[in-house]
JSON list of C-alpha atoms in Angstrom, two decimals:
[
{"chain": "H", "resi": 13, "resn": "GLY", "atom": "CA", "xyz": [70.05, 62.39, 123.98]},
{"chain": "H", "resi": 14, "resn": "ILE", "atom": "CA", "xyz": [66.66, 63.19, 124.44]},
{"chain": "H", "resi": 15, "resn": "VAL", "atom": "CA", "xyz": [65.02, 65.49, 126.56]},
{"chain": "H", "resi": 16, "resn": "LEU", "atom": "CA", "xyz": [62.15, 64.94, 128.48]},
{"chain": "H", "resi": 17, "resn": "PRO", "atom": "CA", "xyz": [60.67, 66.46, 131.54]},
{"chain": "H", "resi": 18, "resn": "VAL", "atom": "CA", "xyz": [59.29, 64.93, 134.26]},
{"chain": "H", "resi": 19, "resn": "GLY", "atom": "CA", "xyz": [56.38, 62.34, 133.74]},
{"chain": "H", "resi": 20, "resn": "CYS", "atom": "CA", "xyz": [56.48, 62.81, 130.03]},
{"chain": "H", "resi": 21, "resn": "GLY", "atom": "CA", "xyz": [57.32, 59.16, 129.27]},
{"chain": "H", "resi": 22, "resn": "LYS", "atom": "CA", "xyz": [61.42, 58.80, 129.32]},
{"chain": "H", "resi": 23, "resn": "SER", "atom": "CA", "xyz": [60.82, 55.19, 131.41]},
{"chain": "H", "resi": 24, "resn": "GLY", "atom": "CA", "xyz": [58.59, 54.24, 128.01]},
{"chain": "H", "resi": 25, "resn": "LEU", "atom": "CA", "xyz": [61.14, 55.26, 126.02]},
{"chain": "H", "resi": 26, "resn": "ILE", "atom": "CA", "xyz": [63.87, 53.45, 127.37]},
{"chain": "H", "resi": 27, "resn": "ALA", "atom": "CA", "xyz": [61.80, 50.47, 127.26]},
{"chain": "H", "resi": 28, "resn": "ILE", "atom": "CA", "xyz": [61.32, 50.65, 123.59]},
{"chain": "H", "resi": 29, "resn": "THR", "atom": "CA", "xyz": [64.65, 52.01, 122.82]},
{"chain": "H", "resi": 30, "resn": "PRO", "atom": "CA", "xyz": [66.59, 48.76, 122.54]},
{"chain": "H", "resi": 31, "resn": "TYR", "atom": "CA", "xyz": [63.86, 47.72, 119.97]},
{"chain": "H", "resi": 32, "resn": "ALA", "atom": "CA", "xyz": [64.10, 50.92, 117.73]},
{"chain": "H", "resi": 33, "resn": "VAL", "atom": "CA", "xyz": [67.51, 50.51, 117.11]},
{"chain": "H", "resi": 34, "resn": "GLY", "atom": "CA", "xyz": [67.80, 46.71, 117.26]},
{"chain": "H", "resi": 35, "resn": "ALA", "atom": "CA", "xyz": [70.23, 46.26, 120.49]},
{"chain": "H", "resi": 36, "resn": "ARG", "atom": "CA", "xyz": [71.06, 42.43, 121.27]},
{"chain": "H", "resi": 37, "resn": "ARG", "atom": "CA", "xyz": [72.04, 43.40, 124.82]},
{"chain": "H", "resi": 38, "resn": "VAL", "atom": "CA", "xyz": [71.28, 46.71, 126.70]},
{"chain": "H", "resi": 39, "resn": "LEU", "atom": "CA", "xyz": [72.75, 48.09, 130.11]},
{"chain": "H", "resi": 40, "resn": "VAL", "atom": "CA", "xyz": [70.50, 50.54, 131.61]},
{"chain": "H", "resi": 41, "resn": "ILE", "atom": "CA", "xyz": [72.29, 53.34, 133.48]},
{"chain": "H", "resi": 42, "resn": "ALA", "atom": "CA", "xyz": [70.21, 54.80, 136.70]},
{"chain": "H", "resi": 43, "resn": "PRO", "atom": "CA", "xyz": [71.71, 57.51, 138.59]},
{"chain": "H", "resi": 44, "resn": "SER", "atom": "CA", "xyz": [70.38, 56.40, 142.24]},
{"chain": "H", "resi": 45, "resn": "THR", "atom": "CA", "xyz": [68.82, 52.80, 143.57]},
{"chain": "H", "resi": 46, "resn": "ARG", "atom": "CA", "xyz": [65.50, 54.59, 143.63]},
{"chain": "H", "resi": 47, "resn": "ILE", "atom": "CA", "xyz": [65.30, 54.81, 139.78]},
{"chain": "H", "resi": 48, "resn": "ARG", "atom": "CA", "xyz": [66.98, 51.94, 139.33]},
{"chain": "H", "resi": 49, "resn": "GLU", "atom": "CA", "xyz": [64.38, 50.24, 140.98]},
{"chain": "H", "resi": 50, "resn": "GLN", "atom": "CA", "xyz": [61.81, 52.22, 138.95]},
{"chain": "H", "resi": 51, "resn": "LEU", "atom": "CA", "xyz": [63.04, 50.94, 135.98]},
{"chain": "H", "resi": 52, "resn": "GLY", "atom": "CA", "xyz": [63.46, 47.03, 136.77]},
{"chain": "H", "resi": 53, "resn": "ASN", "atom": "CA", "xyz": [59.44, 47.29, 138.07]},
{"chain": "H", "resi": 54, "resn": "ASP", "atom": "CA", "xyz": [58.61, 48.92, 134.30]},
{"chain": "H", "resi": 55, "resn": "LEU", "atom": "CA", "xyz": [60.47, 46.77, 132.58]},
{"chain": "H", "resi": 56, "resn": "ARG", "atom": "CA", "xyz": [60.73, 43.14, 134.36]},
{"chain": "H", "resi": 57, "resn": "ALA", "atom": "CA", "xyz": [58.21, 40.68, 132.65]},
{"chain": "H", "resi": 58, "resn": "ASN", "atom": "CA", "xyz": [56.41, 39.81, 136.27]},
{"chain": "H", "resi": 59, "resn": "SER", "atom": "CA", "xyz": [56.22, 43.23, 137.53]},
{"chain": "H", "resi": 60, "resn": "PRO", "atom": "CA", "xyz": [52.56, 44.66, 138.24]},
{"chain": "H", "resi": 61, "resn": "THR", "atom": "CA", "xyz": [53.34, 47.76, 136.61]},
{"chain": "H", "resi": 62, "resn": "ASN", "atom": "CA", "xyz": [55.55, 46.25, 133.15]},
{"chain": "H", "resi": 63, "resn": "PHE", "atom": "CA", "xyz": [55.50, 48.67, 130.74]},
{"chain": "H", "resi": 64, "resn": "TYR", "atom": "CA", "xyz": [55.26, 46.42, 127.61]},
{"chain": "H", "resi": 65, "resn": "GLU", "atom": "CA", "xyz": [52.14, 44.65, 129.46]},
{"chain": "H", "resi": 66, "resn": "ARG", "atom": "CA", "xyz": [50.35, 47.70, 130.20]},
{"chain": "H", "resi": 67, "resn": "PHE", "atom": "CA", "xyz": [50.54, 49.58, 126.97]},
{"chain": "H", "resi": 68, "resn": "GLY", "atom": "CA", "xyz": [50.05, 46.47, 124.65]},
{"chain": "H", "resi": 69, "resn": "ILE", "atom": "CA", "xyz": [53.89, 46.85, 123.19]},
{"chain": "H", "resi": 70, "resn": "LEU", "atom": "CA", "xyz": [54.12, 43.38, 123.63]},
{"chain": "H", "resi": 71, "resn": "GLN", "atom": "CA", "xyz": [51.22, 40.70, 123.90]},
{"chain": "H", "resi": 72, "resn": "GLY", "atom": "CA", "xyz": [50.18, 36.92, 124.74]},
{"chain": "H", "resi": 73, "resn": "GLY", "atom": "CA", "xyz": [52.97, 34.89, 123.09]},
{"chain": "H", "resi": 74, "resn": "GLU", "atom": "CA", "xyz": [55.51, 37.71, 122.62]},
{"chain": "H", "resi": 75, "resn": "GLU", "atom": "CA", "xyz": [58.57, 37.16, 124.73]},
{"chain": "H", "resi": 76, "resn": "PHE", "atom": "CA", "xyz": [59.55, 39.72, 127.13]},
{"chain": "H", "resi": 77, "resn": "PRO", "atom": "CA", "xyz": [62.95, 40.69, 127.18]},
{"chain": "H", "resi": 78, "resn": "GLU", "atom": "CA", "xyz": [64.88, 39.28, 130.24]},
{"chain": "H", "resi": 79, "resn": "THR", "atom": "CA", "xyz": [65.81, 41.85, 132.81]},
{"chain": "H", "resi": 80, "resn": "VAL", "atom": "CA", "xyz": [67.89, 42.06, 135.53]},
{"chain": "H", "resi": 81, "resn": "VAL", "atom": "CA", "xyz": [68.47, 44.78, 138.19]},
{"chain": "H", "resi": 82, "resn": "VAL", "atom": "CA", "xyz": [72.09, 44.95, 139.60]},
{"chain": "H", "resi": 83, "resn": "SER", "atom": "CA", "xyz": [71.58, 45.46, 142.97]},
{"chain": "H", "resi": 84, "resn": "SER", "atom": "CA", "xyz": [74.64, 43.34, 145.56]},
{"chain": "H", "resi": 85, "resn": "GLY", "atom": "CA", "xyz": [73.21, 40.19, 147.12]},
{"chain": "H", "resi": 86, "resn": "ARG", "atom": "CA", "xyz": [70.67, 39.48, 144.46]},
{"chain": "H", "resi": 87, "resn": "VAL", "atom": "CA", "xyz": [71.82, 39.19, 141.24]},
{"chain": "H", "resi": 88, "resn": "ASN", "atom": "CA", "xyz": [75.55, 37.32, 140.66]},
{"chain": "H", "resi": 89, "resn": "LEU", "atom": "CA", "xyz": [78.00, 37.53, 137.03]},
{"chain": "H", "resi": 90, "resn": "ASP", "atom": "CA", "xyz": [75.58, 34.80, 135.59]},
{"chain": "H", "resi": 91, "resn": "ASP", "atom": "CA", "xyz": [72.45, 36.61, 135.87]},
{"chain": "H", "resi": 92, "resn": "ILE", "atom": "CA", "xyz": [73.84, 39.56, 133.84]},
{"chain": "H", "resi": 93, "resn": "ARG", "atom": "CA", "xyz": [75.31, 37.22, 131.32]},
{"chain": "H", "resi": 94, "resn": "HIS", "atom": "CA", "xyz": [72.20, 35.92, 130.69]},
{"chain": "H", "resi": 95, "resn": "CYS", "atom": "CA", "xyz": [69.92, 38.81, 130.11]},
{"chain": "H", "resi": 96, "resn": "ASP", "atom": "CA", "xyz": [68.99, 40.88, 127.47]},
{"chain": "H", "resi": 97, "resn": "VAL", "atom": "CA", "xyz": [68.84, 44.28, 129.75]},
{"chain": "H", "resi": 98, "resn": "ALA", "atom": "CA", "xyz": [70.82, 44.75, 132.61]},
{"chain": "H", "resi": 99, "resn": "ILE", "atom": "CA", "xyz": [69.95, 48.37, 135.09]},
{"chain": "H", "resi": 100, "resn": "ALA", "atom": "CA", "xyz": [72.31, 48.87, 137.14]},
{"chain": "H", "resi": 101, "resn": "ASN", "atom": "CA", "xyz": [72.81, 51.79, 139.36]},
{"chain": "H", "resi": 102, "resn": "ILE", "atom": "CA", "xyz": [76.52, 53.98, 138.10]},
{"chain": "H", "resi": 103, "resn": "HIS", "atom": "CA", "xyz": [77.89, 53.54, 141.78]},
{"chain": "H", "resi": 104, "resn": "GLN", "atom": "CA", "xyz": [77.78, 50.05, 141.74]},
{"chain": "H", "resi": 105, "resn": "ILE", "atom": "CA", "xyz": [79.03, 49.44, 138.04]},
{"chain": "H", "resi": 106, "resn": "SER", "atom": "CA", "xyz": [82.00, 52.40, 138.15]},
{"chain": "H", "resi": 107, "resn": "GLY", "atom": "CA", "xyz": [85.07, 53.22, 139.89]},
{"chain": "H", "resi": 108, "resn": "GLU", "atom": "CA", "xyz": [88.03, 51.56, 141.37]},
{"chain": "H", "resi": 109, "resn": "GLU", "atom": "CA", "xyz": [86.43, 48.62, 142.71]},
{"chain": "H", "resi": 110, "resn": "ASN", "atom": "CA", "xyz": [83.48, 47.86, 141.05]},
{"chain": "H", "resi": 111, "resn": "ARG", "atom": "CA", "xyz": [82.20, 44.34, 140.82]},
{"chain": "H", "resi": 112, "resn": "TRP", "atom": "CA", "xyz": [80.96, 44.15, 137.27]},
{"chain": "H", "resi": 113, "resn": "LEU", "atom": "CA", "xyz": [82.38, 45.85, 134.54]},
{"chain": "H", "resi": 114, "resn": "ASP", "atom": "CA", "xyz": [85.50, 44.50, 135.27]},
{"chain": "H", "resi": 115, "resn": "ASN", "atom": "CA", "xyz": [84.13, 41.22, 134.42]},
{"chain": "H", "resi": 116, "resn": "LEU", "atom": "CA", "xyz": [82.57, 41.60, 131.20]},
{"chain": "H", "resi": 117, "resn": "GLU", "atom": "CA", "xyz": [83.50, 41.97, 127.64]},
{"chain": "H", "resi": 118, "resn": "GLN", "atom": "CA", "xyz": [84.23, 45.13, 125.60]},
{"chain": "H", "resi": 119, "resn": "ASP", "atom": "CA", "xyz": [81.44, 44.14, 122.98]},
{"chain": "H", "resi": 120, "resn": "PHE", "atom": "CA", "xyz": [79.10, 42.77, 126.01]},
{"chain": "H", "resi": 121, "resn": "PHE", "atom": "CA", "xyz": [76.63, 45.51, 125.70]},
{"chain": "H", "resi": 122, "resn": "ASP", "atom": "CA", "xyz": [75.75, 46.70, 122.54]},
{"chain": "H", "resi": 123, "resn": "LEU", "atom": "CA", "xyz": [73.35, 49.69, 123.81]},
{"chain": "H", "resi": 124, "resn": "VAL", "atom": "CA", "xyz": [74.05, 51.74, 126.81]},
{"chain": "H", "resi": 125, "resn": "LEU", "atom": "CA", "xyz": [70.72, 53.88, 127.97]},
{"chain": "H", "resi": 126, "resn": "VAL", "atom": "CA", "xyz": [71.68, 56.49, 130.47]},
{"chain": "H", "resi": 127, "resn": "ASP", "atom": "CA", "xyz": [69.07, 57.72, 132.90]},
{"chain": "H", "resi": 128, "resn": "GLU", "atom": "CA", "xyz": [69.52, 60.82, 134.58]},
{"chain": "H", "resi": 129, "resn": "ALA", "atom": "CA", "xyz": [72.01, 62.13, 131.43]},
{"chain": "H", "resi": 130, "resn": "GLN", "atom": "CA", "xyz": [72.98, 65.65, 132.77]},
{"chain": "H", "resi": 131, "resn": "HIS", "atom": "CA", "xyz": [75.35, 63.58, 134.82]},
{"chain": "H", "resi": 132, "resn": "ASN", "atom": "CA", "xyz": [77.23, 61.64, 131.75]},
{"chain": "H", "resi": 133, "resn": "PRO", "atom": "CA", "xyz": [79.84, 64.17, 132.23]},
{"chain": "H", "resi": 134, "resn": "ALA", "atom": "CA", "xyz": [81.36, 63.12, 135.58]},
{"chain": "H", "resi": 135, "resn": "GLU", "atom": "CA", "xyz": [84.14, 60.44, 135.48]},
{"chain": "H", "resi": 136, "resn": "SER", "atom": "CA", "xyz": [82.08, 57.58, 136.57]},
{"chain": "H", "resi": 137, "resn": "TRP", "atom": "CA", "xyz": [79.74, 58.01, 133.45]},
{"chain": "H", "resi": 138, "resn": "GLN", "atom": "CA", "xyz": [82.88, 58.14, 131.72]},
{"chain": "H", "resi": 139, "resn": "GLN", "atom": "CA", "xyz": [84.52, 54.89, 132.80]},
{"chain": "H", "resi": 140, "resn": "VAL", "atom": "CA", "xyz": [81.26, 53.24, 131.36]},
{"chain": "H", "resi": 141, "resn": "LYS", "atom": "CA", "xyz": [81.47, 54.73, 127.84]},
{"chain": "H", "resi": 142, "resn": "ARG", "atom": "CA", "xyz": [85.33, 53.85, 127.94]},
{"chain": "H", "resi": 143, "resn": "ARG", "atom": "CA", "xyz": [84.68, 49.85, 128.56]},
{"chain": "H", "resi": 144, "resn": "PHE", "atom": "CA", "xyz": [82.14, 49.56, 125.92]},
{"chain": "H", "resi": 145, "resn": "PRO", "atom": "CA", "xyz": [83.44, 51.60, 123.10]},
{"chain": "H", "resi": 146, "resn": "ASN", "atom": "CA", "xyz": [81.52, 50.40, 120.43]},
{"chain": "H", "resi": 147, "resn": "ALA", "atom": "CA", "xyz": [78.23, 50.55, 122.49]},
{"chain": "H", "resi": 148, "resn": "LYS", "atom": "CA", "xyz": [75.58, 52.91, 121.29]},
{"chain": "H", "resi": 149, "resn": "ILE", "atom": "CA", "xyz": [74.59, 55.17, 123.94]},
{"chain": "H", "resi": 150, "resn": "VAL", "atom": "CA", "xyz": [71.22, 57.08, 124.03]},
{"chain": "H", "resi": 151, "resn": "ASN", "atom": "CA", "xyz": [70.96, 59.60, 127.03]},
{"chain": "H", "resi": 152, "resn": "PHE", "atom": "CA", "xyz": [67.82, 60.94, 128.14]},
{"chain": "H", "resi": 153, "resn": "SER", "atom": "CA", "xyz": [67.42, 63.82, 130.48]},
{"chain": "H", "resi": 154, "resn": "GLY", "atom": "CA", "xyz": [64.43, 65.91, 131.71]},
{"chain": "H", "resi": 155, "resn": "THR", "atom": "CA", "xyz": [67.35, 68.76, 132.39]},
{"chain": "H", "resi": 156, "resn": "PRO", "atom": "CA", "xyz": [70.03, 68.86, 130.11]},
{"chain": "H", "resi": 157, "resn": "THR", "atom": "CA", "xyz": [72.06, 71.25, 132.11]},
{"chain": "H", "resi": 158, "resn": "ARG", "atom": "CA", "xyz": [74.09, 70.46, 135.08]},
{"chain": "H", "resi": 159, "resn": "ALA", "atom": "CA", "xyz": [73.93, 72.07, 138.17]},
{"chain": "H", "resi": 160, "resn": "ASP", "atom": "CA", "xyz": [77.49, 73.49, 137.59]},
{"chain": "H", "resi": 161, "resn": "GLY", "atom": "CA", "xyz": [76.49, 74.26, 133.95]},
{"chain": "H", "resi": 162, "resn": "ARG", "atom": "CA", "xyz": [78.05, 71.58, 132.05]},
{"chain": "H", "resi": 163, "resn": "LEU", "atom": "CA", "xyz": [75.99, 70.27, 129.26]},
{"chain": "H", "resi": 164, "resn": "MET", "atom": "CA", "xyz": [75.22, 66.09, 128.96]},
{"chain": "H", "resi": 165, "resn": "GLU", "atom": "CA", "xyz": [77.20, 64.93, 126.30]},
{"chain": "H", "resi": 166, "resn": "GLY", "atom": "CA", "xyz": [75.82, 63.78, 122.88]},
{"chain": "H", "resi": 167, "resn": "GLU", "atom": "CA", "xyz": [73.47, 65.63, 120.21]},
{"chain": "H", "resi": 168, "resn": "ILE", "atom": "CA", "xyz": [70.26, 66.44, 121.13]},
{"chain": "H", "resi": 169, "resn": "ILE", "atom": "CA", "xyz": [67.80, 64.55, 119.02]},
{"chain": "H", "resi": 170, "resn": "TYR", "atom": "CA", "xyz": [64.70, 65.12, 120.46]},
{"chain": "H", "resi": 171, "resn": "SER", "atom": "CA", "xyz": [63.41, 68.21, 123.31]},
{"chain": "H", "resi": 172, "resn": "PHE", "atom": "CA", "xyz": [59.94, 68.15, 124.81]},
{"chain": "H", "resi": 173, "resn": "PRO", "atom": "CA", "xyz": [60.07, 71.92, 126.34]},
{"chain": "H", "resi": 174, "resn": "ILE", "atom": "CA", "xyz": [58.61, 71.84, 129.89]},
{"chain": "H", "resi": 175, "resn": "LEU", "atom": "CA", "xyz": [56.28, 74.49, 128.53]},
{"chain": "H", "resi": 176, "resn": "GLN", "atom": "CA", "xyz": [54.91, 72.40, 125.88]},
{"chain": "H", "resi": 177, "resn": "ALA", "atom": "CA", "xyz": [54.30, 69.22, 128.57]},
{"chain": "H", "resi": 178, "resn": "ILE", "atom": "CA", "xyz": [52.16, 71.77, 130.89]},
{"chain": "H", "resi": 179, "resn": "GLU", "atom": "CA", "xyz": [49.99, 73.06, 127.81]},
{"chain": "H", "resi": 180, "resn": "ALA", "atom": "CA", "xyz": [49.61, 69.21, 127.22]},
{"chain": "H", "resi": 181, "resn": "GLY", "atom": "CA", "xyz": [48.19, 68.15, 130.72]},
{"chain": "H", "resi": 182, "resn": "PHE", "atom": "CA", "xyz": [51.28, 66.34, 131.32]},
{"chain": "H", "resi": 183, "resn": "ILE", "atom": "CA", "xyz": [52.69, 68.06, 133.86]},
{"chain": "H", "resi": 184, "resn": "LYS", "atom": "CA", "xyz": [49.64, 69.80, 136.77]},
{"chain": "H", "resi": 185, "resn": "ARG", "atom": "CA", "xyz": [51.31, 70.49, 139.54]},
{"chain": "H", "resi": 186, "resn": "LEU", "atom": "CA", "xyz": [54.73, 72.63, 139.68]},
{"chain": "H", "resi": 187, "resn": "ARG", "atom": "CA", "xyz": [55.69, 74.42, 143.01]},
{"chain": "H", "resi": 188, "resn": "ALA", "atom": "CA", "xyz": [58.07, 77.36, 142.38]},
{"chain": "H", "resi": 189, "resn": "LYS", "atom": "CA", "xyz": [60.88, 77.78, 144.99]},
{"chain": "H", "resi": 190, "resn": "MET", "atom": "CA", "xyz": [62.62, 80.99, 144.75]},
{"chain": "H", "resi": 191, "resn": "LEU", "atom": "CA", "xyz": [66.74, 80.34, 145.14]}
]
């Protein structure tokens, strides 16, 4: 698990993690369609906000990973079978009537990256973990503790405290709200 506050580079780490672990095919799981679309914009080669190009990770002539955003009506199983990175909303790929997981072999993905991983104790996330039992899993979260007090699964290998992020100037606008 990697803990980074909002605005401190989770999307960038998600983009480069497959290279760090030598992954063949990657599933990126987002908790919502908004975050799924944001990650898609960061990872797709034809996006103006492509992370690899913006930060000089991949230069001219280097091949960008084939990235698909799993979205009903826009992507089919063949698209997923021919991609390097699939980005999906958890609700699309899990549950009783999922359209994707049951059609993929258990070794299809060798790396699963979980954004907002404080949700990973939920059954929907556990279903994905069981479906790809040999895949490496890297969890990313800004807040590793859920509202119910449960901690995200996995060993935390790096944590960047929010106080340090504020001191470094990464987080500039905070608003306190008394609950």
